[in-house]
PDB file of C-alpha atoms in Angstrom:
ATOM      1  CA  UNK A   1      31.815  83.216 227.081  1.00  0.00           C
ATOM      2  CA  UNK A   2      35.326  81.801 226.440  1.00  0.00           C
ATOM      3  CA  UNK A   3      37.735  84.418 225.132  1.00  0.00           C
ATOM      4  CA  UNK A   4      41.212  83.488 224.063  1.00  0.00           C
ATOM      5  CA  UNK A   5      44.244  85.837 223.545  1.00  0.00           C
ATOM      6  CA  UNK A   6      47.426  84.833 221.799  1.00  0.00           C
ATOM      7  CA  UNK A   7      50.843  86.273 222.652  1.00  0.00           C
ATOM      8  CA  UNK A   8      54.498  85.516 222.392  1.00  0.00           C
ATOM      9  CA  UNK A   9      55.159  85.865 218.744  1.00  0.00           C
ATOM     10  CA  UNK A  10      58.148  87.787 217.402  1.00  0.00           C
ATOM     11  CA  UNK A  11      61.120  87.830 215.088  1.00  0.00           C
ATOM     12  CA  UNK A  12      63.572  84.978 215.398  1.00  0.00           C
ATOM     13  CA  UNK A  13      66.438  83.647 213.462  1.00  0.00           C
ATOM     14  CA  UNK A  14      66.315  80.295 211.803  1.00  0.00           C
ATOM     15  CA  UNK A  15      66.978  77.625 214.478  1.00  0.00           C
ATOM     16  CA  UNK A  16      65.599  79.712 217.271  1.00  0.00           C
ATOM     17  CA  UNK A  17      62.686  79.099 219.615  1.00  0.00           C
ATOM     18  CA  UNK A  18      59.569  80.862 220.782  1.00  0.00           C
ATOM     19  CA  UNK A  19      56.856  79.974 223.096  1.00  0.00           C
ATOM     20  CA  UNK A  20      53.356  81.102 222.293  1.00  0.00           C
ATOM     21  CA  UNK A  21      50.707  81.579 224.932  1.00  0.00           C
ATOM     22  CA  UNK A  22      46.927  81.227 224.588  1.00  0.00           C
ATOM     23  CA  UNK A  23      45.331  82.802 227.725  1.00  0.00           C
ATOM     24  CA  UNK A  24      41.742  82.163 228.425  1.00  0.00           C
ATOM     25  CA  UNK A  25      39.023  84.225 230.158  1.00  0.00           C
ATOM     26  CA  UNK A  26      35.377  83.614 230.697  1.00  0.00           C
ATOM     27  CA  UNK A  27      35.652  79.889 231.024  1.00  0.00           C
ATOM     28  CA  UNK A  28      37.873  77.123 232.263  1.00  0.00           C
ATOM     29  CA  UNK A  29      40.246  76.114 229.567  1.00  0.00           C
ATOM     30  CA  UNK A  30      40.905  72.564 230.707  1.00  0.00           C
ATOM     31  CA  UNK A  31      37.327  71.533 229.546  1.00  0.00           C
ATOM     32  CA  UNK A  32      38.126  72.537 226.033  1.00  0.00           C
ATOM     33  CA  UNK A  33      40.138  70.964 223.227  1.00  0.00           C
ATOM     34  CA  UNK A  34      42.386  73.682 222.020  1.00  0.00           C
ATOM     35  CA  UNK A  35      44.129  73.986 218.651  1.00  0.00           C
ATOM     36  CA  UNK A  36      46.800  76.056 217.354  1.00  0.00           C
ATOM     37  CA  UNK A  37      46.530  77.212 213.726  1.00  0.00           C
ATOM     38  CA  UNK A  38      48.680  79.361 211.472  1.00  0.00           C
ATOM     39  CA  UNK A  39      48.153  81.337 208.340  1.00  0.00           C
ATOM     40  CA  UNK A  40      51.110  82.364 206.087  1.00  0.00           C
ATOM     41  CA  UNK A  41      50.838  85.079 203.515  1.00  0.00           C
ATOM     42  CA  UNK A  42      48.969  83.882 200.492  1.00  0.00           C
ATOM     43  CA  UNK A  43      48.136  80.558 202.088  1.00  0.00           C
ATOM     44  CA  UNK A  44      45.152  79.027 203.713  1.00  0.00           C
ATOM     45  CA  UNK A  45      44.992  78.739 207.450  1.00  0.00           C
ATOM     46  CA  UNK A  46      46.301  75.308 208.688  1.00  0.00           C
ATOM     47  CA  UNK A  47      46.083  73.275 211.888  1.00  0.00           C
ATOM     48  CA  UNK A  48      49.495  73.040 213.603  1.00  0.00           C
ATOM     49  CA  UNK A  49      48.689  71.320 216.828  1.00  0.00           C
ATOM     50  CA  UNK A  50      45.923  70.326 219.167  1.00  0.00           C
ATOM     51  CA  UNK A  51      45.491  69.272 222.699  1.00  0.00           C
ATOM     52  CA  UNK A  52      42.476  67.179 223.706  1.00  0.00           C
ATOM     53  CA  UNK A  53      40.213  67.861 226.750  1.00  0.00           C
ATOM     54  CA  UNK A  54      39.214  64.276 226.941  1.00  0.00           C
ATOM     55  CA  UNK A  55      42.229  62.031 227.275  1.00  0.00           C
ATOM     56  CA  UNK A  56      44.932  64.695 226.747  1.00  0.00           C
ATOM     57  CA  UNK A  57      45.767  63.276 223.326  1.00  0.00           C
ATOM     58  CA  UNK A  58      47.986  65.522 221.244  1.00  0.00           C
ATOM     59  CA  UNK A  59      48.023  66.157 217.573  1.00  0.00           C
ATOM     60  CA  UNK A  60      50.784  67.658 215.512  1.00  0.00           C
ATOM     61  CA  UNK A  61      50.889  68.317 211.751  1.00  0.00           C
ATOM     62  CA  UNK A  62      53.771  66.521 210.108  1.00  0.00           C
ATOM     63  CA  UNK A  63      55.881  69.568 209.433  1.00  0.00           C
ATOM     64  CA  UNK A  64      56.141  70.470 213.122  1.00  0.00           C
ATOM     65  CA  UNK A  65      56.484  67.024 214.702  1.00  0.00           C
ATOM     66  CA  UNK A  66      59.673  66.826 216.786  1.00  0.00           C
ATOM     67  CA  UNK A  67      60.023  70.625 216.813  1.00  0.00           C
ATOM     68  CA  UNK A  68      56.752  71.921 218.479  1.00  0.00           C
ATOM     69  CA  UNK A  69      55.208  70.990 221.792  1.00  0.00           C
ATOM     70  CA  UNK A  70      51.642  71.816 222.932  1.00  0.00           C
ATOM     71  CA  UNK A  71      50.841  71.821 226.616  1.00  0.00           C
ATOM     72  CA  UNK A  72      48.349  73.373 229.064  1.00  0.00           C
ATOM     73  CA  UNK A  73      48.758  74.923 232.501  1.00  0.00           C
ATOM     74  CA  UNK A  74      45.294  74.583 234.106  1.00  0.00           C
ATOM     75  CA  UNK A  75      46.329  76.747 237.061  1.00  0.00           C
ATOM     76  CA  UNK A  76      47.026  79.668 234.678  1.00  0.00           C
ATOM     77  CA  UNK A  77      44.145  78.819 232.366  1.00  0.00           C
ATOM     78  CA  UNK A  78      46.613  78.898 229.455  1.00  0.00           C
ATOM     79  CA  UNK A  79      47.685  76.666 226.587  1.00  0.00           C
ATOM     80  CA  UNK A  80      51.258  76.979 225.279  1.00  0.00           C
ATOM     81  CA  UNK A  81      52.994  76.189 221.964  1.00  0.00           C
ATOM     82  CA  UNK A  82      56.679  75.715 222.416  1.00  0.00           C
ATOM     83  CA  UNK A  83      58.441  76.110 219.012  1.00  0.00           C
ATOM     84  CA  UNK A  84      62.065  74.978 218.569  1.00  0.00           C
ATOM     85  CA  UNK A  85      64.177  74.759 215.512  1.00  0.00           C
ATOM     86  CA  UNK A  86      62.165  77.403 213.715  1.00  0.00           C
ATOM     87  CA  UNK A  87      62.429  77.639 210.007  1.00  0.00           C
ATOM     88  CA  UNK A  88      61.452  80.440 207.531  1.00  0.00           C
ATOM     89  CA  UNK A  89      58.495  78.220 206.464  1.00  0.00           C
ATOM     90  CA  UNK A  90      57.089  78.662 209.983  1.00  0.00           C
ATOM     91  CA  UNK A  91      56.572  82.305 209.415  1.00  0.00           C
ATOM     92  CA  UNK A  92      52.899  82.952 209.839  1.00  0.00           C
ATOM     93  CA  UNK A  93      50.201  84.465 212.074  1.00  0.00           C
ATOM     94  CA  UNK A  94      49.470  81.918 214.781  1.00  0.00           C
ATOM     95  CA  UNK A  95      45.996  81.572 216.259  1.00  0.00           C
ATOM     96  CA  UNK A  96      44.721  79.424 219.120  1.00  0.00           C
ATOM     97  CA  UNK A  97      40.977  78.385 219.174  1.00  0.00           C
ATOM     98  CA  UNK A  98      38.660  76.129 221.158  1.00  0.00           C
ATOM     99  CA  UNK A  99      37.863  73.269 218.944  1.00  0.00           C
ATOM    100  CA  UNK A 100      35.712  71.049 221.253  1.00  0.00           C
ATOM    101  CA  UNK A 101      34.174  70.824 224.659  1.00  0.00           C
ATOM    102  CA  UNK A 102      34.548  68.268 227.499  1.00  0.00           C
ATOM    103  CA  UNK A 103      35.696  64.886 226.276  1.00  0.00           C
ATOM    104  CA  UNK A 104      36.911  66.220 222.898  1.00  0.00           C
ATOM    105  CA  UNK A 105      39.608  64.248 221.209  1.00  0.00           C
ATOM    106  CA  UNK A 106      41.786  66.082 218.610  1.00  0.00           C
ATOM    107  CA  UNK A 107      41.652  64.455 215.156  1.00  0.00           C
ATOM    108  CA  UNK A 108      43.769  66.763 212.923  1.00  0.00           C
ATOM    109  CA  UNK A 109      40.515  67.975 211.245  1.00  0.00           C
ATOM    110  CA  UNK A 110      39.753  70.232 214.180  1.00  0.00           C
ATOM    111  CA  UNK A 111      37.747  73.447 213.580  1.00  0.00           C
ATOM    112  CA  UNK A 112      37.165  76.440 215.812  1.00  0.00           C
ATOM    113  CA  UNK A 113      34.004  76.615 217.841  1.00  0.00           C
ATOM    114  CA  UNK A 114      34.005  80.436 217.983  1.00  0.00           C
ATOM    115  CA  UNK A 115      35.359  83.318 215.866  1.00  0.00           C
ATOM    116  CA  UNK A 116      39.124  83.803 215.518  1.00  0.00           C
ATOM    117  CA  UNK A 117      41.120  86.102 217.800  1.00  0.00           C
ATOM    118  CA  UNK A 118      43.748  88.596 216.589  1.00  0.00           C
ATOM    119  CA  UNK A 119      46.576  86.006 216.435  1.00  0.00           C
ATOM    120  CA  UNK A 120      50.265  86.568 217.047  1.00  0.00           C
ATOM    121  CA  UNK A 121      52.828  87.142 214.297  1.00  0.00           C
ATOM    122  CA  UNK A 122      55.869  84.715 214.083  1.00  0.00           C
ATOM    123  CA  UNK A 123      58.565  85.736 211.731  1.00  0.00           C
ATOM    124  CA  UNK A 124      61.650  83.551 211.083  1.00  0.00           C
ATOM    125  CA  UNK A 125      64.292  85.300 209.226  1.00  0.00           C
ATOM    126  CA  UNK A 126      67.972  86.382 209.284  1.00  0.00           C
TER     127      UNK A 126
END
């Protein structure tokens, strides 16, 4: 069974960068569409970005376009989220999740196939 573990969060000043990792075990990640989600205190969880397994199509929510980049390294069975120009409103717990199988195309309305992992905390503050 696919298991995903997030890492790479931390405390960063506004304008700084972080790279989150979503490492997989139990299955080959390249056959899955993978989404990054986040949940800020007192807010609902929201989709941030998604990478398709089908045609490699990428999705970003409007608030992160031009700042965040999702990518995958099949050799390392890992998906990354490079986050640049971070702002306080990016503060949240970030989760990755498998959202589809082979041939999946991200839509922006992606939902996890399995239960959530523990996430990784990102705090943007002075």
